Short mmCIF file of C-alpha atoms in Angstrom, two decimals:
data_model
loop_
_atom_site.label_atom_id
_atom_site.label_comp_id
_atom_site.label_asym_id
_atom_site.label_seq_id
_atom_site.Cartn_x
_atom_site.Cartn_y
_atom_site.Cartn_z
CA UNK I 155 -18.22 -13.99 62.75
CA UNK I 156 -17.46 -16.81 60.35
CA UNK I 157 -14.55 -18.78 58.99
CA UNK I 158 -15.05 -17.58 55.46
CA UNK I 159 -12.31 -16.60 53.10
CA UNK I 160 -12.90 -12.89 53.66
CA UNK I 161 -13.12 -12.74 57.45
CA UNK I 162 -11.21 -10.04 59.25
CA UNK I 163 -9.24 -11.73 62.05
CA UNK I 164 -9.91 -9.08 64.67
CA UNK I 165 -10.78 -5.47 65.40
CA UNK I 166 -8.09 -3.05 64.36
CA UNK I 167 -6.39 -5.43 61.93
CA UNK I 168 -5.72 -3.63 58.62
CA UNK I 169 -7.08 -5.05 55.39
CA UNK I 170 -3.69 -6.09 54.12
CA UNK I 171 -3.44 -8.50 57.06
CA UNK I 172 -6.82 -10.12 56.42
CA UNK I 173 -7.07 -13.83 55.84
CA UNK I 174 -7.89 -13.08 52.21
CA UNK I 175 -4.62 -11.31 51.53
CA UNK I 176 -2.63 -13.96 53.39
CA UNK I 177 -4.25 -16.75 51.39
CA UNK I 178 -3.68 -14.87 48.15
CA UNK I 179 0.05 -14.68 48.89
CA UNK I 180 0.18 -18.34 49.89
CA UNK I 181 1.46 -20.31 46.92
CA UNK I 182 -0.37 -23.34 48.27
CA UNK I 183 -3.76 -21.70 47.84
CA UNK I 184 -5.82 -22.60 44.75
CA UNK I 185 -4.92 -20.65 41.64
CA UNK I 186 -8.40 -19.14 41.48
CA UNK I 187 -7.90 -17.70 44.98
CA UNK I 188 -4.38 -16.43 44.33
CA UNK I 189 -5.52 -14.67 41.16
CA UNK I 190 -8.52 -12.94 42.72
CA UNK I 191 -8.28 -9.27 41.66
CA UNK I 192 -6.75 -6.99 44.29
CA UNK I 193 -8.22 -3.83 42.76
CA UNK I 194 -10.92 -2.69 40.37
CA UNK I 195 -8.28 -2.31 37.66
CA UNK I 196 -7.80 -6.09 37.70
CA UNK I 197 -11.51 -6.91 37.43
CA UNK I 198 -12.33 -8.44 34.05
CA UNK I 199 -15.82 -7.98 32.62
CA UNK I 200 -18.86 -6.41 34.30
CA UNK I 201 -18.00 -3.01 32.85
CA UNK I 202 -21.73 -2.27 32.61
CA UNK I 203 -21.70 -2.12 36.43
CA UNK I 204 -18.32 -0.52 37.04
CA UNK I 205 -18.52 2.70 35.04
CA UNK I 206 -17.45 6.00 36.64
CA UNK I 207 -19.93 7.05 39.32
CA UNK I 208 -21.87 3.77 39.20
CA UNK I 209 -23.32 2.52 42.52
CA UNK I 210 -21.11 -0.57 42.50
CA UNK I 211 -17.92 1.41 41.79
CA UNK I 212 -18.76 3.88 44.54
CA UNK I 213 -19.41 1.00 46.90
CA UNK I 214 -16.09 -0.66 46.06
CA UNK I 215 -14.26 2.65 46.37
CA UNK I 216 -15.78 3.19 49.79
CA UNK I 217 -18.18 6.05 49.09
CA UNK I 218 -21.39 4.15 48.33
CA UNK I 219 -24.04 3.62 50.98
CA UNK I 220 -26.57 1.31 49.32
CA UNK I 221 -26.90 -2.38 50.10
CA UNK I 222 -26.59 -4.59 47.02
CA UNK I 223 -27.53 -8.06 45.84
CA UNK I 224 -25.03 -9.37 43.30
CA UNK I 225 -26.83 -11.82 41.05
CA UNK I 226 -25.13 -13.83 38.33
CA UNK I 227 -23.71 -17.17 37.18
CA UNK I 228 -20.79 -18.81 39.00
CA UNK I 229 -17.33 -17.47 38.32
CA UNK I 230 -18.39 -13.96 37.24
CA UNK I 231 -16.87 -12.00 40.12
CA UNK I 232 -19.45 -11.83 42.91
CA UNK I 233 -17.02 -12.98 45.61
CA UNK I 234 -14.26 -10.87 44.09
CA UNK I 235 -16.34 -7.71 44.36
CA UNK I 236 -17.24 -8.59 47.94
CA UNK I 237 -13.53 -8.97 48.68
CA UNK I 238 -12.81 -5.56 47.19
CA UNK I 239 -15.60 -3.98 49.19
CA UNK I 240 -14.06 -5.49 52.32
CA UNK I 241 -10.96 -3.38 51.74
CA UNK I 242 -12.93 -0.14 51.40
CA UNK I 243 -11.58 2.65 53.55
CA UNK I 244 -13.11 2.96 57.01
CA UNK I 245 -15.31 -0.14 56.83
CA UNK I 246 -15.22 -3.36 58.77
CA UNK I 247 -16.05 -6.59 57.08
CA UNK I 248 -18.10 -9.56 58.29
CA UNK I 249 -18.87 -12.64 56.22
CA UNK I 250 -21.62 -15.22 56.65
CA UNK I 251 -22.55 -18.19 54.54
CA UNK I 252 -26.23 -18.96 54.22
CA UNK I 253 -25.28 -22.64 54.26
CA UNK I 254 -24.08 -22.51 57.87
CA UNK I 255 -25.36 -19.33 59.53
CA UNK I 256 -28.68 -19.08 61.37
CA UNK I 257 -30.73 -16.25 62.86
CA UNK I 258 -28.51 -16.29 65.97
CA UNK I 259 -25.38 -15.60 63.92
CA UNK I 260 -27.12 -12.87 61.92
CA UNK I 261 -28.25 -11.07 65.07
CA UNK I 262 -24.79 -11.39 66.61
CA UNK I 263 -23.24 -9.65 63.60
CA UNK I 264 -25.87 -6.91 63.76
CA UNK I 265 -25.16 -6.33 67.48
CA UNK I 266 -21.45 -5.96 66.79
CA UNK I 267 -22.17 -3.64 63.86
CA UNK I 268 -24.45 -1.49 66.02
CA UNK I 269 -21.67 -1.01 68.60
CA UNK I 270 -19.18 -0.15 65.87
CA UNK I 271 -21.56 2.36 64.34
CA UNK I 272 -21.81 4.19 67.65
CA UNK I 273 -18.06 4.74 67.28
CA UNK I 274 -18.48 5.98 63.72
CA UNK I 275 -17.36 2.74 62.06
CA UNK I 276 -19.55 1.09 59.42
CA UNK I 277 -19.78 -2.67 58.86
CA UNK I 278 -20.09 -4.43 55.53
CA UNK I 279 -21.94 -7.74 55.89
CA UNK I 280 -21.26 -10.17 53.05
CA UNK I 281 -23.68 -13.10 52.78
CA UNK I 282 -22.77 -15.74 50.26
CA UNK I 283 -25.57 -17.91 48.82
CA UNK I 284 -28.07 -15.41 50.21
CA UNK I 285 -30.90 -17.13 48.32
CA UNK I 286 -30.55 -20.04 50.74
CA UNK I 287 -31.47 -17.86 53.72
CA UNK I 288 -34.93 -18.64 55.05
CA UNK I 289 -37.61 -15.96 55.23
CA UNK I 290 -37.03 -15.69 58.99
CA UNK I 291 -33.30 -15.16 58.48
CA UNK I 292 -33.92 -12.54 55.81
CA UNK I 293 -36.49 -10.77 57.99
CA UNK I 294 -33.86 -10.54 60.74
CA UNK I 295 -31.78 -8.38 58.42
CA UNK I 296 -34.46 -5.88 57.43
CA UNK I 297 -34.19 -3.31 60.22
CA UNK I 298 -30.37 -3.36 60.14
CA UNK I 299 -30.31 -2.83 56.38
CA UNK I 300 -33.01 -0.14 56.45
CA UNK I 301 -31.27 1.80 59.24
CA UNK I 302 -27.84 1.22 57.63
CA UNK I 303 -26.47 -0.49 60.69
CA UNK I 304 -24.91 -2.85 58.17
CA UNK I 305 -24.19 -2.42 54.51
CA UNK I 306 -25.42 -5.70 53.02
CA UNK I 307 -23.67 -7.33 50.11
CA UNK I 308 -25.48 -10.50 49.12
CA UNK I 309 -24.24 -12.91 46.47
CA UNK I 310 -26.56 -15.30 44.67
CA UNK I 311 -26.59 -17.42 41.54
CA UNK I 312 -30.39 -17.31 41.50
CA UNK I 313 -32.79 -14.58 40.49
CA UNK I 314 -33.46 -12.69 43.76
CA UNK I 315 -37.06 -12.15 42.67
CA UNK I 316 -37.64 -15.86 43.34
CA UNK I 317 -35.66 -16.25 46.55
CA UNK I 318 -35.33 -12.94 48.41
CA UNK I 319 -38.24 -11.46 50.37
CA UNK I 320 -39.81 -8.35 48.86
CA UNK I 321 -38.97 -5.98 51.76
CA UNK I 322 -35.28 -6.85 51.48
CA UNK I 323 -35.38 -6.53 47.70
CA UNK I 324 -36.87 -3.05 47.93
CA UNK I 325 -34.06 -1.94 50.28
CA UNK I 326 -31.24 -3.17 48.05
CA UNK I 327 -29.83 -2.55 44.62
CA UNK I 328 -30.06 -5.70 42.50
CA UNK I 329 -27.07 -5.83 40.16
CA UNK I 330 -26.92 -8.60 37.59
CA UNK I 331 -23.48 -9.82 36.63
CA UNK I 332 -23.04 -11.26 33.18
CA UNK I 333 -21.16 -14.34 32.05
CA UNK I 334 -17.64 -13.50 31.00
CA UNK I 335 -16.94 -13.51 27.28
CA UNK I 336 -14.33 -15.76 25.71
CA UNK I 337 -12.00 -12.78 25.45
CA UNK I 338 -12.52 -12.08 29.15
CA UNK I 339 -11.68 -15.67 30.08
CA UNK I 340 -8.62 -15.62 27.84
CA UNK I 341 -7.43 -12.44 29.56
CA UNK I 342 -7.89 -14.05 32.99
CA UNK I 343 -5.89 -17.10 31.89
CA UNK I 344 -3.08 -15.06 30.35
CA UNK I 345 -2.72 -13.07 33.54
CA UNK I 346 -2.60 -16.28 35.58
CA UNK I 347 0.10 -17.74 33.33
CA UNK I 348 2.41 -14.71 33.66
CA UNK I 349 1.57 -13.19 37.06
CA UNK I 350 3.79 -13.94 40.08
CA UNK I 351 0.69 -14.88 42.06
CA UNK I 352 -0.12 -17.46 39.40
CA UNK I 353 2.10 -19.72 37.31
CA UNK I 354 4.79 -17.04 37.07
CA UNK I 355 5.82 -18.04 33.52
CA UNK I 356 6.92 -21.45 34.73
CA UNK I 357 4.71 -23.22 32.17
CA UNK I 358 4.29 -22.88 28.43
CA UNK I 359 0.63 -23.15 27.46
CA UNK I 360 -0.15 -23.71 23.78
CA UNK I 361 -2.73 -21.58 22.00
CA UNK I 362 -4.79 -24.71 21.32
CA UNK I 363 -4.79 -25.61 25.02
CA UNK I 364 -5.77 -22.08 25.94
CA UNK I 365 -8.62 -22.14 23.41
CA UNK I 366 -9.84 -25.46 24.78
CA UNK I 367 -9.90 -24.18 28.36
CA UNK I 368 -11.79 -21.08 27.21
CA UNK I 369 -14.39 -23.29 25.51
CA UNK I 370 -15.00 -25.58 28.46
CA UNK I 371 -15.09 -22.70 30.95
CA UNK I 372 -18.46 -21.53 29.70
CA UNK I 373 -17.90 -17.97 30.93
CA UNK I 374 -16.81 -19.11 34.41
CA UNK I 375 -13.41 -17.67 35.40
CA UNK I 376 -13.07 -19.96 38.43
CA UNK I 377 -13.64 -23.02 36.27
CA UNK I 378 -11.10 -21.80 33.73
CA UNK I 379 -8.42 -21.22 36.38
CA UNK I 380 -9.14 -24.57 37.99
CA UNK I 381 -8.72 -26.32 34.63
CA UNK I 382 -5.46 -24.43 33.98
CA UNK I 383 -4.11 -25.34 37.40
CA UNK I 384 -5.05 -29.02 37.04
CA UNK I 385 -3.38 -29.16 33.65
CA UNK I 386 -0.20 -27.45 34.89
CA UNK I 387 0.05 -29.80 37.86
CA UNK I 388 -0.13 -32.75 35.44
CA UNK I 389 2.66 -31.43 33.23
CA UNK I 390 5.99 -33.26 33.52
CA UNK I 391 8.04 -30.94 31.32
CA UNK I 392 6.49 -27.52 31.91
CA UNK I 393 4.38 -27.55 28.75
CA UNK I 394 0.60 -27.66 28.59
CA UNK I 395 -0.97 -28.89 25.36
CA UNK I 396 -4.56 -29.56 24.44
CA UNK I 397 -4.15 -33.31 25.04
CA UNK I 398 -2.97 -32.66 28.59
CA UNK I 399 -5.93 -30.36 29.22
CA UNK I 400 -8.36 -32.98 27.91
CA UNK I 401 -6.79 -35.63 30.14
CA UNK I 402 -6.77 -33.36 33.20
CA UNK I 403 -10.31 -32.09 32.90
CA UNK I 404 -12.89 -34.88 32.57
CA UNK I 405 -15.73 -32.70 31.34
CA UNK I 406 -17.09 -29.20 31.62
CA UNK I 407 -19.48 -28.84 34.51
CA UNK I 408 -22.93 -27.90 33.34
CA UNK I 409 -24.21 -24.59 34.72
CA UNK I 410 -27.54 -25.72 36.04
CA UNK I 411 -29.14 -25.64 39.46
CA UNK I 412 -32.09 -28.02 39.83
CA UNK I 413 -33.53 -25.87 42.60
CA UNK I 414 -32.84 -22.46 41.10
CA UNK I 415 -33.96 -20.17 38.34
CA UNK I 416 -31.62 -21.77 35.80
CA UNK I 417 -33.69 -24.90 36.27
CA UNK I 418 -36.65 -22.91 35.00
CA UNK I 419 -34.62 -21.12 32.31
CA UNK I 420 -33.34 -24.36 30.77
CA UNK I 421 -36.68 -26.18 30.83
CA UNK I 422 -38.27 -23.04 29.34
CA UNK I 423 -35.69 -23.02 26.55
CA UNK I 424 -36.27 -26.76 26.04
CA UNK I 425 -40.03 -26.39 25.58
CA UNK I 426 -39.72 -23.27 23.44
CA UNK I 427 -37.19 -25.01 21.19
CA UNK I 428 -39.60 -27.93 20.71
CA UNK I 429 -42.44 -25.50 20.05
CA UNK I 430 -40.23 -23.73 17.52
CA UNK I 431 -39.48 -27.08 15.81
CA UNK I 432 -35.70 -26.77 16.38
CA UNK I 433 -34.76 -30.41 16.85
CA UNK I 434 -31.09 -29.71 17.52
CA UNK I 435 -31.61 -27.01 20.12
CA UNK I 436 -34.19 -29.23 21.82
CA UNK I 437 -31.66 -32.06 22.07
CA UNK I 438 -29.04 -29.65 23.41
CA UNK I 439 -31.23 -28.59 26.31
CA UNK I 440 -32.27 -32.19 26.94
CA UNK I 441 -28.60 -33.20 27.13
CA UNK I 442 -27.89 -30.27 29.40
CA UNK I 443 -30.59 -31.34 31.85
CA UNK I 444 -29.61 -35.00 31.79
CA UNK I 445 -25.93 -34.19 32.29
CA UNK I 446 -26.77 -31.97 35.26
CA UNK I 447 -28.80 -34.72 36.90
CA UNK I 448 -32.28 -33.35 36.34
CA UNK I 449 -35.08 -35.70 37.42
CA UNK I 450 -36.08 -37.55 34.21
CA UNK I 451 -39.66 -37.75 35.48
CA UNK I 452 -39.82 -33.96 35.42
CA UNK I 453 -38.65 -33.93 31.80
CA UNK I 454 -41.15 -36.64 30.87
CA UNK I 455 -44.02 -34.72 32.49
CA UNK I 456 -43.16 -31.60 30.52
CA UNK I 457 -43.06 -33.58 27.28
CA UNK I 458 -46.53 -35.01 27.95
CA UNK I 459 -47.89 -31.53 28.67
CA UNK I 460 -46.26 -30.12 25.56
CA UNK I 461 -47.69 -32.90 23.37
CA UNK I 462 -51.21 -31.61 23.99
CA UNK I 463 -50.42 -27.95 24.52
CA UNK I 464 -48.42 -27.25 21.35
CA UNK I 465 -49.09 -30.21 19.05
CA UNK I 466 -52.46 -31.61 19.97
CA UNK I 467 -54.53 -32.89 17.07
CA UNK I 468 -51.94 -31.85 14.51
CA UNK I 469 -50.23 -35.13 15.48
CA UNK I 470 -52.25 -37.17 18.00
CA UNK I 471 -49.44 -39.74 18.21
CA UNK I 472 -47.18 -37.16 19.90
CA UNK I 473 -49.00 -37.63 23.21
CA UNK I 474 -48.71 -41.39 22.84
CA UNK I 475 -44.95 -41.10 22.29
CA UNK I 476 -44.50 -38.74 25.25
CA UNK I 477 -46.57 -41.00 27.50
CA UNK I 478 -44.60 -44.04 26.37
CA UNK I 479 -41.35 -42.22 27.19
CA UNK I 480 -42.68 -41.46 30.67
CA UNK I 481 -43.45 -45.15 31.13
CA UNK I 482 -39.91 -46.07 30.08
CA UNK I 483 -38.55 -43.59 32.63
CA UNK I 484 -40.74 -45.19 35.30
CA UNK I 485 -40.15 -48.85 34.39
CA UNK I 486 -36.56 -48.82 33.13
CA UNK I 487 -34.91 -45.73 34.59
CA UNK I 488 -31.61 -44.11 33.70
CA UNK I 489 -29.36 -44.35 31.83
CA UNK I 490 -31.38 -46.31 29.24
CA UNK I 491 -34.44 -44.07 29.57
CA UNK I 492 -32.42 -41.22 28.08
CA UNK I 493 -32.97 -42.74 24.66
CA UNK I 494 -36.75 -42.74 25.08
CA UNK I 495 -36.66 -39.09 26.20
CA UNK I 496 -34.51 -38.24 23.18
CA UNK I 497 -36.89 -40.09 20.84
CA UNK I 498 -39.87 -38.26 22.29
CA UNK I 499 -38.03 -34.94 22.04
CA UNK I 500 -37.22 -35.51 18.38
CA UNK I 501 -40.80 -36.62 17.64
CA UNK I 502 -42.34 -33.58 19.33
CA UNK I 503 -39.86 -31.10 17.88
CA UNK I 504 -40.34 -32.37 14.33
CA UNK I 505 -44.13 -32.78 14.59
CA UNK I 506 -46.56 -30.27 13.07
CA UNK I 507 -47.65 -27.75 15.67
CA UNK I 508 -51.07 -26.56 16.75
CA UNK I 509 -52.23 -24.64 19.78
CA UNK I 510 -55.86 -25.35 18.98
CA UNK I 511 -56.38 -27.77 21.88
CA UNK I 512 -55.23 -25.39 24.60
CA UNK I 513 -57.02 -22.48 22.92
CA UNK I 514 -60.27 -24.45 22.76
CA UNK I 515 -60.10 -25.46 26.41
CA UNK I 516 -59.13 -21.94 27.46
CA UNK I 517 -62.11 -20.44 25.62
CA UNK I 518 -64.51 -22.98 27.12
CA UNK I 519 -63.20 -22.41 30.65
CA UNK I 520 -63.40 -18.64 30.18
CA UNK I 521 -67.09 -18.95 29.32
CA UNK I 522 -67.71 -21.13 32.37
CA UNK I 523 -65.86 -18.63 34.58
CA UNK I 524 -68.02 -15.86 33.08
CA UNK I 525 -71.15 -17.68 34.20
CA UNK I 526 -72.11 -19.19 30.87
CA UNK I 527 -73.03 -22.54 32.40
CA UNK I 528 -76.74 -22.85 31.76
CA UNK I 529 -78.93 -25.80 32.60
CA UNK I 530 -78.18 -29.11 30.95
CA UNK I 531 -80.83 -29.73 28.23
CA UNK I 532 -83.51 -32.09 29.67
CA UNK I 533 -83.00 -34.80 27.05
CA UNK I 534 -79.31 -35.12 28.08
CA UNK I 535 -79.96 -35.47 31.79
CA UNK I 536 -79.60 -38.72 33.71
CA UNK I 537 -82.68 -40.91 33.42
CA UNK I 538 -81.50 -43.96 35.38
CA UNK I 539 -83.50 -43.41 38.55
CA UNK I 540 -87.15 -43.60 39.60
CA UNK I 541 -89.08 -40.49 38.82
CA UNK I 542 -86.61 -39.18 36.23
CA UNK I 543 -89.11 -39.52 33.41
CA UNK I 544 -91.72 -37.50 35.32
CA UNK I 545 -89.16 -34.69 35.54
CA UNK I 546 -88.62 -34.85 31.78
CA UNK I 547 -85.09 -36.16 32.12
CA UNK I 548 -83.72 -38.19 29.19
CA UNK I 549 -86.99 -37.77 27.31
CA UNK I 550 -86.54 -37.28 23.60
CA UNK I 551 -82.87 -38.21 23.57
CA UNK I 552 -81.73 -39.45 20.17
CA UNK I 553 -79.25 -42.32 20.25
CA UNK I 554 -76.54 -41.56 17.60
CA UNK I 555 -75.87 -45.23 16.89
CA UNK I 556 -79.41 -45.60 15.62
CA UNK I 557 -78.35 -43.45 12.69
CA UNK I 558 -76.40 -45.10 9.88
CA UNK I 559 -73.78 -42.29 9.97
CA UNK I 560 -73.44 -42.39 13.76
CA UNK I 561 -74.23 -38.70 14.06
CA UNK I 562 -77.50 -36.76 13.98
CA UNK I 563 -79.06 -33.39 14.70
CA UNK I 564 -79.47 -32.75 18.41
CA UNK I 565 -78.80 -29.97 20.93
CA UNK I 566 -75.93 -30.75 23.27
CA UNK I 567 -74.77 -27.47 24.89
CA UNK I 568 -76.87 -25.29 27.21
CA UNK I 569 -79.18 -22.86 25.41
CA UNK I 570 -76.90 -19.85 25.72
CA UNK I 571 -73.95 -21.68 24.13
CA UNK I 572 -75.71 -23.09 21.08
CA UNK I 573 -73.63 -22.32 18.00
CA UNK I 574 -70.42 -21.48 19.92
CA UNK I 575 -67.26 -22.89 18.33
CA UNK I 576 -64.39 -23.47 20.76
CA UNK I 577 -62.15 -25.75 18.75
CA UNK I 578 -60.60 -24.04 15.72
CA UNK I 579 -58.43 -26.58 13.87
CA UNK I 580 -55.40 -25.36 11.97
CA UNK I 581 -54.30 -26.67 8.59
CA UNK I 582 -51.18 -28.21 10.13
CA UNK I 583 -50.54 -31.95 9.98
CA UNK I 584 -53.46 -34.13 10.94
CA UNK I 585 -55.68 -31.10 11.56
CA UNK I 586 -55.89 -30.60 7.80
CA UNK I 587 -58.16 -33.66 7.89
CA UNK I 588 -59.72 -33.00 11.28
CA UNK I 589 -60.81 -29.46 10.38
CA UNK I 590 -63.18 -30.32 7.52
CA UNK I 591 -64.57 -33.27 9.52
CA UNK I 592 -65.34 -31.02 12.51
CA UNK I 593 -67.07 -28.51 10.22
CA UNK I 594 -69.20 -31.29 8.70
CA UNK I 595 -70.11 -32.67 12.14
CA UNK I 596 -71.16 -29.23 13.35
CA UNK I 597 -73.46 -28.76 10.35
CA UNK I 598 -75.15 -32.13 10.94
CA UNK I 599 -75.51 -31.75 14.71
CA UNK I 600 -76.88 -28.22 14.37
CA UNK I 601 -79.23 -29.24 11.57
CA UNK I 602 -77.74 -26.92 8.99
#
């Protein structure tokens, strides 16, 4: 039903004649495609999901009956496992991409699967980028998945909890694939160097070059194989050294999706690193976002929020710095604004921390929500209109500037909140000075 890599050309065509197997044998296909594992024994990593009797192993071996959502970073084997499932005994395979398929295509696949099922033949429906399916498209799958008209295998780089509708989630096993380790990536590369499907020992790759590819791969097998292939194609004498790899691969792609859950993971790590006063980790995550093309205005907004939320009065200049960085982003733009964001990041990460501002506001709002919002004391009410004095408004108000110290005893909160302390300064940074001053002000205002 689609032109994907794993389509079966027609009814009755055995798996070994599928487009996938033809492409794998084609020496002109990308190295990452040629080296796609042909069996579970060739799968590297994900052993936590492929143990004896595990749902995923049973599914791949053709005995499992549960639909699954494979969730994990790029290059960890989601498409590979879908390919292996396509070769399961007695099952037909259909592939759709959420980038191109609509409700019409989904229903067409389900109709074909229903006819096959009446003949005792089950259909595996692989949907790549399933998180990009709309709610309507996902709803169209529900009955077919629930009644096992199709066995759904969805692949996604995003947390399904954020992108897949609850009814479909509850009908599927969610299996999280993990990033491959450096040893895993090295094993994948070694196989590609020696295997007949790969470089077939036609190139000599130095240990240093191999180590460099492993480093820049970042746990992504596809990226590693692409880098190896690009380096080999650039070799004039059949040798691949680290210099050739560096020249062939401009830079490691940053694993970051501005619209996905990694967007939230990275910004969360960024803020938590600043809160934890780790300047270097904070700069790492900033660089990661900037390299991936994150909107600098989003970063600036988070810095301004953080300045009050986690620093507050411990360093009042932190908010000024964050706000100034946001202005630079707005007025100057990238790439120069990166420096202002970095300066603000360093300032906030190295500043003394206090959560007293957010705690104070939270406590005050909790009291308001609980109904502790009594009448405004009469002497504080507006007195700038005719008849206000007759109502007692603004009568008896004491003007602080009439006092030499600029502060005097007077009730400001409603009656039921007299004596309540919301702001609790820490002894961090500037709050070491603010704390005693606030205590003194409270004593004067409350006449103690």
